[in-house]
Amino acid sequence: MVSGASPSRRAHVFLGMDAPRFQSLQDYVEFTPACAERLRELHAAVEPELPLVIDDFYAAISRDPGARAVITGGKAQVERLKATLNQWLVSLLLGARDEAYVAARSRIGQVHVRINLSQEYMLTAMSRLRVGLLRLAAQRLPPQDAAITAEAVNRALDLELALMLDTYRADSAARVDASARLAAVGQVAASIGHELRNPLGVVESSLYLTAQRLTKLDLHDPVLDKHLPRAQEQLRVCANTIASLLDMVRDAPLARGQFALAPLVEECLARTPRGGDVTVNVDIDTALQIYADRSQLGAVISNLTRNAFEALANAPVKQVTLVAIGTASGVELTVQDSGPGVDAAHRSQIFDALFTTRAKGTGLGLALSKKIVERHGGEIGLVPNPMQGARFRIWLPAAPTSLRGVSQR
Amino acid sequence: MLHLLVVEDSVELADNLAEILEGAGFSTGVVHSGEQALAAVFDEHFDAIVSDLRLPHMSGVELLQKLRAAGQSTPLVLMSAFADERAQAAARGLGAVAVLVKPFDCAALVTLLSSLLDPTRASG
């Protein structure tokens, strides 16, 4: 179990499976009052040994890089999580299966969703608990009781899985809702964006004329010298935000071709502002070809490198590493930084449109990147970083065989 | 002096563009619709046209089509609040020199026009 993070900031509130449905599932697996009684007996027999099951559960997590990645708070967090798991086991064995029980399970499930715990880990972690409890039952109960208790344990844990899957499903439905809402809001925002571009064009040209006039008059005034560039810069920010928003809403047609990845990465790095003390390592074979819309992939790489550079602002070690590997099926590009990494509580949301943790972020960069990569039939995600910092992985499929060898500039 | 036609329905932007282009050493004519632009082009010589893409009644692309159909090869730069690929592709296909998305860098427009126009072809 992983819990203890701050409450969900999602707009939707999912209180868990409704009572009649939960009852029907209990009926389905035949979880009866007699089963509940068996679990209470098991608790009485094995309570002192439950920490063994808990230790095994976290030892398994610590051995697996994928599972380990969801724990970001070190030993202290593991200790807190062990206490939470202990409560969970106690309520599994002793608790009444009422509304409060379902709501508590749902809260835990929501934390799993929020930290991006994959369902595979949820299922396999449950397997470790199952094996641990069944083993204790076999060791501590008379053989004739152990078999019946094992059935009760299996039924109880399968109900737990049903509750957890329900949370994942509710989250997925909420995302579909959010996506539909965004599409509607996006259309309105796009119209407004277009309308704003004309007046922004007037502002841009007026500022340009003003700056030219000052140059011509050879007029130097500290206030004007400070505020004119500031206004121009902020105008660029407005224009970029509108451009990202419009890119997000419309589906720019993909103009795919085969081209060398390394020069594109260099171009993206060259146009991304960064501090002077940042070390950038690029490990991309100059012969490595990728099949993509060059300009749209450039937008994705620029977004990732910009995020990486911005994450280094207060980092003691300032390093960004880009590595690409080509295989027969496609190309994998990872962008890794030595910044503080992505907070576990934000991992499931970073690709959501309008989600940002930066004071100046628009919350569009990663959402747009995801949209572009997925339209290419590829994948983008945050992956565990053996070092500190965030590590993003993009995978794009290779060109269809018939198109290989057709090259783009 | 190179003579440019600015076609822009926003009066303020048309005025600013004319001022910028004149400041860069061009002379300008300003109109606010495609129809006015056609009339102006048949009335006097322009070395290049800077036109908005979305204009009332006749779009910048339609203006370009009508000019080419009439045998006019004056280079045309389009400006647009819309990064609409189809309209941009159509405009380029018809020979538009560039499509600038508003708000664009005015210095870039001046550079583009200066490099585009060979001074030896100046209309005087």
PDB file of C-alpha atoms in Angstrom, chain A residues 71-337:
ATOM      1  CA  ILE A  71       8.375   5.749  -3.245  1.00  0.00           C
ATOM      2  CA  THR A  72      10.180   9.054  -3.197  1.00  0.00           C
ATOM      3  CA  GLY A  73      10.411   9.785   0.518  1.00  0.00           C
ATOM      4  CA  GLY A  74      13.118   7.278   1.479  1.00  0.00           C
ATOM      5  CA  LYS A  75      13.164   5.147   4.646  1.00  0.00           C
ATOM      6  CA  ALA A  76      10.959   7.491   6.632  1.00  0.00           C
ATOM      7  CA  GLN A  77       8.216   7.158   4.058  1.00  0.00           C
ATOM      8  CA  VAL A  78       8.575   3.382   3.998  1.00  0.00           C
ATOM      9  CA  GLU A  79       8.107   3.309   7.776  1.00  0.00           C
ATOM     10  CA  ARG A  80       4.942   5.406   7.503  1.00  0.00           C
ATOM     11  CA  LEU A  81       3.693   3.208   4.692  1.00  0.00           C
ATOM     12  CA  LYS A  82       4.326   0.084   6.745  1.00  0.00           C
ATOM     13  CA  ALA A  83       2.133   1.482   9.513  1.00  0.00           C
ATOM     14  CA  THR A  84      -0.582   2.226   6.929  1.00  0.00           C
ATOM     15  CA  LEU A  85      -0.327  -1.291   5.516  1.00  0.00           C
ATOM     16  CA  ASN A  86      -0.610  -2.701   9.015  1.00  0.00           C
ATOM     17  CA  GLN A  87      -3.871  -0.783   9.534  1.00  0.00           C
ATOM     18  CA  TRP A  88      -5.040  -2.001   6.153  1.00  0.00           C
ATOM     19  CA  LEU A  89      -4.341  -5.643   7.079  1.00  0.00           C
ATOM     20  CA  VAL A  90      -6.044  -5.256  10.426  1.00  0.00           C
ATOM     21  CA  SER A  91      -9.150  -3.808   8.816  1.00  0.00           C
ATOM     22  CA  LEU A  92      -9.036  -6.518   6.148  1.00  0.00           C
ATOM     23  CA  LEU A  93      -9.145  -9.175   8.843  1.00  0.00           C
ATOM     24  CA  LEU A  94     -11.309  -7.438  11.447  1.00  0.00           C
ATOM     25  CA  GLY A  95     -13.214  -4.638   9.731  1.00  0.00           C
ATOM     26  CA  ALA A  96     -16.892  -4.536   8.890  1.00  0.00           C
ATOM     27  CA  ARG A  97     -17.402  -4.290   5.130  1.00  0.00           C
ATOM     28  CA  ASP A  98     -19.494  -1.146   5.331  1.00  0.00           C
ATOM     29  CA  GLU A  99     -19.547   2.222   3.554  1.00  0.00           C
ATOM     30  CA  ALA A 100     -16.653   3.582   5.618  1.00  0.00           C
ATOM     31  CA  TYR A 101     -14.600   0.543   4.577  1.00  0.00           C
ATOM     32  CA  VAL A 102     -15.328   1.120   0.898  1.00  0.00           C
ATOM     33  CA  ALA A 103     -14.587   4.848   1.204  1.00  0.00           C
ATOM     34  CA  ALA A 104     -11.264   4.155   2.961  1.00  0.00           C
ATOM     35  CA  ARG A 105     -10.293   1.664   0.229  1.00  0.00           C
ATOM     36  CA  SER A 106     -11.268   4.176  -2.410  1.00  0.00           C
ATOM     37  CA  ARG A 107      -9.035   6.836  -0.848  1.00  0.00           C
ATOM     38  CA  ILE A 108      -6.080   4.450  -0.951  1.00  0.00           C
ATOM     39  CA  GLY A 109      -6.917   3.587  -4.558  1.00  0.00           C
ATOM     40  CA  GLN A 110      -6.989   7.260  -5.463  1.00  0.00           C
ATOM     41  CA  VAL A 111      -3.501   7.709  -4.068  1.00  0.00           C
ATOM     42  CA  HIS A 112      -2.367   4.805  -6.257  1.00  0.00           C
ATOM     43  CA  VAL A 113      -3.929   6.456  -9.274  1.00  0.00           C
ATOM     44  CA  ARG A 114      -2.414   9.824  -8.430  1.00  0.00           C
ATOM     45  CA  ILE A 115       1.123   8.512  -8.035  1.00  0.00           C
ATOM     46  CA  ASN A 116       0.721   6.606 -11.300  1.00  0.00           C
ATOM     47  CA  LEU A 117       1.089   3.161  -9.754  1.00  0.00           C
ATOM     48  CA  SER A 118       0.472   0.827 -12.651  1.00  0.00           C
ATOM     49  CA  GLN A 119      -2.294  -1.714 -12.257  1.00  0.00           C
ATOM     50  CA  GLU A 120       0.240  -4.498 -12.799  1.00  0.00           C
ATOM     51  CA  TYR A 121       1.992  -3.513  -9.571  1.00  0.00           C
ATOM     52  CA  MET A 122      -1.310  -3.208  -7.753  1.00  0.00           C
ATOM     53  CA  LEU A 123      -2.158  -6.783  -8.778  1.00  0.00           C
ATOM     54  CA  THR A 124       1.248  -8.314  -8.141  1.00  0.00           C
ATOM     55  CA  ALA A 125       1.664  -6.521  -4.815  1.00  0.00           C
ATOM     56  CA  MET A 126      -1.654  -8.020  -3.758  1.00  0.00           C
ATOM     57  CA  SER A 127      -0.229 -11.415  -4.687  1.00  0.00           C
ATOM     58  CA  ARG A 128       2.571 -10.965  -2.173  1.00  0.00           C
ATOM     59  CA  LEU A 129       0.085 -10.156   0.569  1.00  0.00           C
ATOM     60  CA  ARG A 130      -2.011 -13.145  -0.440  1.00  0.00           C
ATOM     61  CA  VAL A 131       0.914 -15.554  -0.346  1.00  0.00           C
ATOM     62  CA  GLY A 132       2.096 -14.101   2.969  1.00  0.00           C
ATOM     63  CA  LEU A 133      -1.309 -14.463   4.633  1.00  0.00           C
ATOM     64  CA  LEU A 134      -1.935 -17.937   3.224  1.00  0.00           C
ATOM     65  CA  ARG A 135       1.469 -19.087   4.408  1.00  0.00           C
ATOM     66  CA  LEU A 136       0.791 -17.815   7.927  1.00  0.00           C
ATOM     67  CA  ALA A 137      -2.625 -19.484   7.865  1.00  0.00           C
ATOM     68  CA  ALA A 138      -1.037 -22.785   6.869  1.00  0.00           C
ATOM     69  CA  GLN A 139       1.604 -22.481   9.594  1.00  0.00           C
ATOM     70  CA  ARG A 140      -0.546 -21.300  12.467  1.00  0.00           C
ATOM     71  CA  LEU A 141      -3.949 -22.885  11.954  1.00  0.00           C
ATOM     72  CA  PRO A 142      -4.928 -26.556  12.162  1.00  0.00           C
ATOM     73  CA  PRO A 143      -4.851 -28.043   8.625  1.00  0.00           C
ATOM     74  CA  GLN A 144      -8.630 -28.513   8.395  1.00  0.00           C
ATOM     75  CA  ASP A 145      -9.171 -24.830   9.349  1.00  0.00           C
ATOM     76  CA  ALA A 146      -6.338 -23.497   7.188  1.00  0.00           C
ATOM     77  CA  ALA A 147      -7.981 -24.603   3.947  1.00  0.00           C
ATOM     78  CA  ILE A 148     -11.302 -22.916   4.758  1.00  0.00           C
ATOM     79  CA  THR A 149      -9.556 -19.780   6.032  1.00  0.00           C
ATOM     80  CA  ALA A 150      -7.536 -19.672   2.804  1.00  0.00           C
ATOM     81  CA  GLU A 151     -10.790 -19.458   0.868  1.00  0.00           C
ATOM     82  CA  ALA A 152     -11.932 -16.549   3.042  1.00  0.00           C
ATOM     83  CA  VAL A 153      -8.580 -14.773   2.521  1.00  0.00           C
ATOM     84  CA  ASN A 154      -8.825 -15.244  -1.239  1.00  0.00           C
ATOM     85  CA  ARG A 155     -12.361 -13.924  -1.360  1.00  0.00           C
ATOM     86  CA  ALA A 156     -11.514 -10.901   0.795  1.00  0.00           C
ATOM     87  CA  LEU A 157      -8.454 -10.031  -1.293  1.00  0.00           C
ATOM     88  CA  ASP A 158     -10.322 -10.436  -4.577  1.00  0.00           C
ATOM     89  CA  LEU A 159     -12.933  -8.009  -3.274  1.00  0.00           C
ATOM     90  CA  GLU A 160     -10.063  -5.630  -2.486  1.00  0.00           C
ATOM     91  CA  LEU A 161      -8.847  -5.915  -6.061  1.00  0.00           C
ATOM     92  CA  ALA A 162     -12.352  -5.223  -7.368  1.00  0.00           C
ATOM     93  CA  LEU A 163     -12.521  -2.065  -5.242  1.00  0.00           C
ATOM     94  CA  MET A 164      -9.126  -0.888  -6.461  1.00  0.00           C
ATOM     95  CA  LEU A 165      -9.870  -1.536 -10.108  1.00  0.00           C
ATOM     96  CA  ASP A 166     -13.055   0.435  -9.636  1.00  0.00           C
ATOM     97  CA  THR A 167     -10.988   3.458  -8.553  1.00  0.00           C
ATOM     98  CA  TYR A 168      -8.816   3.148 -11.650  1.00  0.00           C
ATOM     99  CA  ARG A 169     -11.918   2.921 -13.817  1.00  0.00           C
ATOM    100  CA  ALA A 170     -13.473   5.985 -12.169  1.00  0.00           C
ATOM    101  CA  ASP A 171     -10.253   7.900 -12.770  1.00  0.00           C
ATOM    102  CA  SER A 172     -10.179   6.870 -16.399  1.00  0.00           C
ATOM    103  CA  ALA A 173     -13.809   8.000 -16.833  1.00  0.00           C
ATOM    104  CA  ALA A 174     -12.962  11.324 -15.174  1.00  0.00           C
ATOM    105  CA  ARG A 175     -10.129  11.777 -17.636  1.00  0.00           C
ATOM    106  CA  VAL A 176     -12.445  11.192 -20.567  1.00  0.00           C
ATOM    107  CA  ASP A 177     -14.821  13.796 -19.088  1.00  0.00           C
ATOM    108  CA  ALA A 178     -11.956  16.223 -18.604  1.00  0.00           C
ATOM    109  CA  SER A 179     -10.831  15.646 -22.154  1.00  0.00           C
ATOM    110  CA  ALA A 180     -14.316  16.369 -23.530  1.00  0.00           C
ATOM    111  CA  ARG A 181     -14.520  19.483 -21.359  1.00  0.00           C
ATOM    112  CA  LEU A 182     -11.130  20.601 -22.581  1.00  0.00           C
ATOM    113  CA  ALA A 183     -12.191  20.118 -26.181  1.00  0.00           C
ATOM    114  CA  ALA A 184     -15.218  22.376 -25.648  1.00  0.00           C
ATOM    115  CA  VAL A 185     -13.282  24.963 -23.663  1.00  0.00           C
ATOM    116  CA  GLY A 186     -10.472  24.662 -26.184  1.00  0.00           C
ATOM    117  CA  GLN A 187     -12.699  25.661 -29.082  1.00  0.00           C
ATOM    118  CA  VAL A 188     -13.768  28.811 -27.273  1.00  0.00           C
ATOM    119  CA  ALA A 189     -10.206  29.542 -26.195  1.00  0.00           C
ATOM    120  CA  ALA A 190      -9.017  29.053 -29.771  1.00  0.00           C
ATOM    121  CA  SER A 191     -11.485  31.634 -31.080  1.00  0.00           C
ATOM    122  CA  ILE A 192     -10.409  34.066 -28.402  1.00  0.00           C
ATOM    123  CA  GLY A 193      -6.770  33.332 -29.206  1.00  0.00           C
ATOM    124  CA  HIS A 194      -7.303  34.174 -32.854  1.00  0.00           C
ATOM    125  CA  GLU A 195      -9.139  37.357 -31.970  1.00  0.00           C
ATOM    126  CA  LEU A 196      -6.327  38.414 -29.648  1.00  0.00           C
ATOM    127  CA  ARG A 197      -3.645  37.996 -32.280  1.00  0.00           C
ATOM    128  CA  ASN A 198      -4.785  41.046 -34.244  1.00  0.00           C
ATOM    129  CA  PRO A 199      -4.629  43.501 -31.338  1.00  0.00           C
ATOM    130  CA  LEU A 200      -1.370  41.860 -30.219  1.00  0.00           C
ATOM    131  CA  GLY A 201      -0.048  42.560 -33.700  1.00  0.00           C
ATOM    132  CA  VAL A 202      -0.926  46.212 -33.219  1.00  0.00           C
ATOM    133  CA  VAL A 203       0.761  46.273 -29.794  1.00  0.00           C
ATOM    134  CA  GLU A 204       3.849  44.546 -31.190  1.00  0.00           C
ATOM    135  CA  SER A 205       4.171  46.989 -34.066  1.00  0.00           C
ATOM    136  CA  SER A 206       3.505  50.019 -31.845  1.00  0.00           C
ATOM    137  CA  LEU A 207       6.199  48.906 -29.410  1.00  0.00           C
ATOM    138  CA  TYR A 208       8.555  48.339 -32.333  1.00  0.00           C
ATOM    139  CA  LEU A 209       7.881  51.846 -33.633  1.00  0.00           C
ATOM    140  CA  THR A 210       8.358  53.330 -30.177  1.00  0.00           C
ATOM    141  CA  ALA A 211      11.682  51.522 -29.747  1.00  0.00           C
ATOM    142  CA  GLN A 212      12.808  52.691 -33.172  1.00  0.00           C
ATOM    143  CA  ARG A 213      11.858  56.239 -32.347  1.00  0.00           C
ATOM    144  CA  LEU A 214      13.886  56.182 -29.142  1.00  0.00           C
ATOM    145  CA  THR A 215      16.888  54.845 -31.039  1.00  0.00           C
ATOM    146  CA  LYS A 216      16.512  57.506 -33.682  1.00  0.00           C
ATOM    147  CA  LEU A 217      16.316  60.252 -31.066  1.00  0.00           C
ATOM    148  CA  ASP A 218      19.252  58.637 -29.267  1.00  0.00           C
ATOM    149  CA  LEU A 219      17.132  58.935 -26.168  1.00  0.00           C
ATOM    150  CA  HIS A 220      18.231  56.906 -23.190  1.00  0.00           C
ATOM    151  CA  ASP A 221      15.902  56.779 -20.287  1.00  0.00           C
ATOM    152  CA  PRO A 222      16.275  54.069 -17.631  1.00  0.00           C
ATOM    153  CA  VAL A 223      12.519  53.705 -17.212  1.00  0.00           C
ATOM    154  CA  LEU A 224      11.851  53.354 -20.939  1.00  0.00           C
ATOM    155  CA  ASP A 225      14.890  51.113 -21.378  1.00  0.00           C
ATOM    156  CA  LYS A 226      13.531  48.834 -18.694  1.00  0.00           C
ATOM    157  CA  HIS A 227       9.872  48.749 -19.597  1.00  0.00           C
ATOM    158  CA  LEU A 228       9.890  48.646 -23.355  1.00  0.00           C
ATOM    159  CA  PRO A 229      11.832  45.358 -23.583  1.00  0.00           C
ATOM    160  CA  ARG A 230       9.740  43.991 -20.739  1.00  0.00           C
ATOM    161  CA  ALA A 231       6.517  44.756 -22.595  1.00  0.00           C
ATOM    162  CA  GLN A 232       7.946  43.201 -25.761  1.00  0.00           C
ATOM    163  CA  GLU A 233       9.031  40.095 -23.912  1.00  0.00           C
ATOM    164  CA  GLN A 234       5.656  39.656 -22.250  1.00  0.00           C
ATOM    165  CA  LEU A 235       3.984  40.097 -25.604  1.00  0.00           C
ATOM    166  CA  ARG A 236       6.052  37.139 -26.849  1.00  0.00           C
ATOM    167  CA  VAL A 237       4.807  35.140 -23.865  1.00  0.00           C
ATOM    168  CA  CYS A 238       1.200  35.950 -24.836  1.00  0.00           C
ATOM    169  CA  ALA A 239       1.860  34.995 -28.436  1.00  0.00           C
ATOM    170  CA  ASN A 240       3.507  31.710 -27.420  1.00  0.00           C
ATOM    171  CA  THR A 241       0.671  30.837 -25.068  1.00  0.00           C
ATOM    172  CA  ILE A 242      -1.862  31.428 -27.817  1.00  0.00           C
ATOM    173  CA  ALA A 243       0.216  29.361 -30.247  1.00  0.00           C
ATOM    174  CA  SER A 244       0.439  26.445 -27.774  1.00  0.00           C
ATOM    175  CA  LEU A 245      -3.258  26.659 -27.074  1.00  0.00           C
ATOM    176  CA  LEU A 246      -4.134  26.621 -30.743  1.00  0.00           C
ATOM    177  CA  ASP A 247      -1.721  23.744 -31.374  1.00  0.00           C
ATOM    178  CA  MET A 248      -3.439  21.869 -28.572  1.00  0.00           C
ATOM    179  CA  VAL A 249      -6.891  22.343 -30.016  1.00  0.00           C
ATOM    180  CA  ARG A 250      -6.330  21.768 -33.693  1.00  0.00           C
ATOM    181  CA  ASP A 251      -4.872  18.646 -35.175  1.00  0.00           C
ATOM    182  CA  ALA A 252      -2.082  19.896 -37.352  1.00  0.00           C
ATOM    183  CA  PRO A 253      -1.649  17.305 -40.103  1.00  0.00           C
ATOM    184  CA  LEU A 254       1.455  15.157 -39.652  1.00  0.00           C
ATOM    185  CA  ALA A 255       4.042  15.643 -42.382  1.00  0.00           C
ATOM    186  CA  ARG A 256       6.145  12.610 -41.595  1.00  0.00           C
ATOM    187  CA  GLY A 257       9.469  11.766 -43.085  1.00  0.00           C
ATOM    188  CA  GLN A 258      12.687   9.963 -42.267  1.00  0.00           C
ATOM    189  CA  PHE A 259      15.490  12.203 -40.982  1.00  0.00           C
ATOM    190  CA  ALA A 260      18.524  12.217 -38.704  1.00  0.00           C
ATOM    191  CA  LEU A 261      17.565  12.839 -35.074  1.00  0.00           C
ATOM    192  CA  ALA A 262      20.861  14.305 -33.826  1.00  0.00           C
ATOM    193  CA  PRO A 263      20.729  17.593 -35.802  1.00  0.00           C
ATOM    194  CA  LEU A 264      17.122  18.184 -34.692  1.00  0.00           C
ATOM    195  CA  VAL A 265      18.107  17.698 -31.044  1.00  0.00           C
ATOM    196  CA  GLU A 266      20.985  20.151 -31.511  1.00  0.00           C
ATOM    197  CA  GLU A 267      18.612  22.727 -33.041  1.00  0.00           C
ATOM    198  CA  CYS A 268      16.175  22.323 -30.147  1.00  0.00           C
ATOM    199  CA  LEU A 269      18.963  22.682 -27.576  1.00  0.00           C
ATOM    200  CA  ALA A 270      20.310  25.756 -29.360  1.00  0.00           C
ATOM    201  CA  ARG A 271      16.982  27.559 -29.142  1.00  0.00           C
ATOM    202  CA  THR A 272      16.211  26.660 -25.535  1.00  0.00           C
ATOM    203  CA  PRO A 273      17.392  29.237 -23.000  1.00  0.00           C
ATOM    204  CA  ARG A 274      19.497  27.845 -20.187  1.00  0.00           C
ATOM    205  CA  GLY A 275      21.854  28.914 -17.422  1.00  0.00           C
ATOM    206  CA  GLY A 276      25.537  29.073 -18.308  1.00  0.00           C
ATOM    207  CA  ASP A 277      26.529  26.483 -15.731  1.00  0.00           C
ATOM    208  CA  VAL A 278      24.451  23.640 -17.160  1.00  0.00           C
ATOM    209  CA  THR A 279      26.235  20.596 -18.585  1.00  0.00           C
ATOM    210  CA  VAL A 280      24.413  19.031 -21.510  1.00  0.00           C
ATOM    211  CA  ASN A 281      25.312  15.508 -22.591  1.00  0.00           C
ATOM    212  CA  VAL A 282      23.957  14.240 -25.876  1.00  0.00           C
ATOM    213  CA  ASP A 283      24.464  10.611 -26.772  1.00  0.00           C
ATOM    214  CA  ILE A 284      22.801  10.194 -30.154  1.00  0.00           C
ATOM    215  CA  ASP A 285      24.417   8.436 -33.077  1.00  0.00           C
ATOM    216  CA  THR A 286      24.603  10.888 -35.980  1.00  0.00           C
ATOM    217  CA  ALA A 287      23.454   8.084 -38.275  1.00  0.00           C
ATOM    218  CA  LEU A 288      20.303   7.442 -36.231  1.00  0.00           C
ATOM    219  CA  GLN A 289      17.214   8.118 -38.339  1.00  0.00           C
ATOM    220  CA  ILE A 290      13.738   8.780 -36.990  1.00  0.00           C
ATOM    221  CA  TYR A 291      10.384   8.764 -38.756  1.00  0.00           C
ATOM    222  CA  ALA A 292       8.282  11.733 -37.649  1.00  0.00           C
ATOM    223  CA  ASP A 293       6.926  15.176 -38.424  1.00  0.00           C
ATOM    224  CA  ARG A 294      10.176  17.056 -37.921  1.00  0.00           C
ATOM    225  CA  SER A 295       8.648  20.334 -36.800  1.00  0.00           C
ATOM    226  CA  GLN A 296       6.178  18.743 -34.395  1.00  0.00           C
ATOM    227  CA  LEU A 297       8.799  16.418 -32.916  1.00  0.00           C
ATOM    228  CA  GLY A 298      10.991  19.500 -32.520  1.00  0.00           C
ATOM    229  CA  ALA A 299       8.240  21.087 -30.425  1.00  0.00           C
ATOM    230  CA  VAL A 300       8.174  17.995 -28.192  1.00  0.00           C
ATOM    231  CA  ILE A 301      11.952  17.906 -27.715  1.00  0.00           C
ATOM    232  CA  SER A 302      12.040  21.664 -27.052  1.00  0.00           C
ATOM    233  CA  ASN A 303       9.320  21.291 -24.413  1.00  0.00           C
ATOM    234  CA  LEU A 304      11.213  18.523 -22.648  1.00  0.00           C
ATOM    235  CA  THR A 305      14.566  20.316 -22.772  1.00  0.00           C
ATOM    236  CA  ARG A 306      12.989  23.574 -21.591  1.00  0.00           C
ATOM    237  CA  ASN A 307      11.392  21.761 -18.650  1.00  0.00           C
ATOM    238  CA  ALA A 308      14.714  20.063 -17.894  1.00  0.00           C
ATOM    239  CA  PHE A 309      16.647  23.347 -17.904  1.00  0.00           C
ATOM    240  CA  GLU A 310      14.014  25.061 -15.767  1.00  0.00           C
ATOM    241  CA  ALA A 311      14.129  22.216 -13.252  1.00  0.00           C
ATOM    242  CA  LEU A 312      17.822  22.934 -12.650  1.00  0.00           C
ATOM    243  CA  ALA A 313      17.338  26.475 -11.330  1.00  0.00           C
ATOM    244  CA  ASN A 314      18.141  25.548  -7.726  1.00  0.00           C
ATOM    245  CA  ALA A 315      19.816  22.198  -8.268  1.00  0.00           C
ATOM    246  CA  PRO A 316      23.339  21.706  -6.872  1.00  0.00           C
ATOM    247  CA  VAL A 317      24.302  19.616  -9.922  1.00  0.00           C
ATOM    248  CA  LYS A 318      23.081  21.032 -13.232  1.00  0.00           C
ATOM    249  CA  GLN A 319      23.082  18.351 -15.855  1.00  0.00           C
ATOM    250  CA  VAL A 320      20.792  17.405 -18.739  1.00  0.00           C
ATOM    251  CA  THR A 321      21.299  14.177 -20.670  1.00  0.00           C
ATOM    252  CA  LEU A 322      19.668  13.196 -23.942  1.00  0.00           C
ATOM    253  CA  VAL A 323      20.127   9.642 -25.151  1.00  0.00           C
ATOM    254  CA  ALA A 324      18.558   7.994 -28.188  1.00  0.00           C
ATOM    255  CA  ILE A 325      18.544   4.357 -29.129  1.00  0.00           C
ATOM    256  CA  GLY A 326      17.263   2.955 -32.406  1.00  0.00           C
ATOM    257  CA  THR A 327      15.803  -0.517 -32.738  1.00  0.00           C
ATOM    258  CA  ALA A 328      14.031  -2.303 -35.556  1.00  0.00           C
ATOM    259  CA  SER A 329      10.658  -1.247 -34.154  1.00  0.00           C
ATOM    260  CA  GLY A 330      11.413   2.406 -33.487  1.00  0.00           C
ATOM    261  CA  VAL A 331      13.469   5.032 -31.699  1.00  0.00           C
ATOM    262  CA  GLU A 332      13.599   5.704 -27.989  1.00  0.00           C
ATOM    263  CA  LEU A 333      14.724   9.117 -26.763  1.00  0.00           C
ATOM    264  CA  THR A 334      15.213   9.900 -23.089  1.00  0.00           C
ATOM    265  CA  VAL A 335      15.626  13.369 -21.641  1.00  0.00           C
ATOM    266  CA  GLN A 336      16.932  13.367 -18.114  1.00  0.00           C
ATOM    267  CA  ASP A 337      17.809  16.172 -15.709  1.00  0.00           C
TER     268      ASP A 337
END
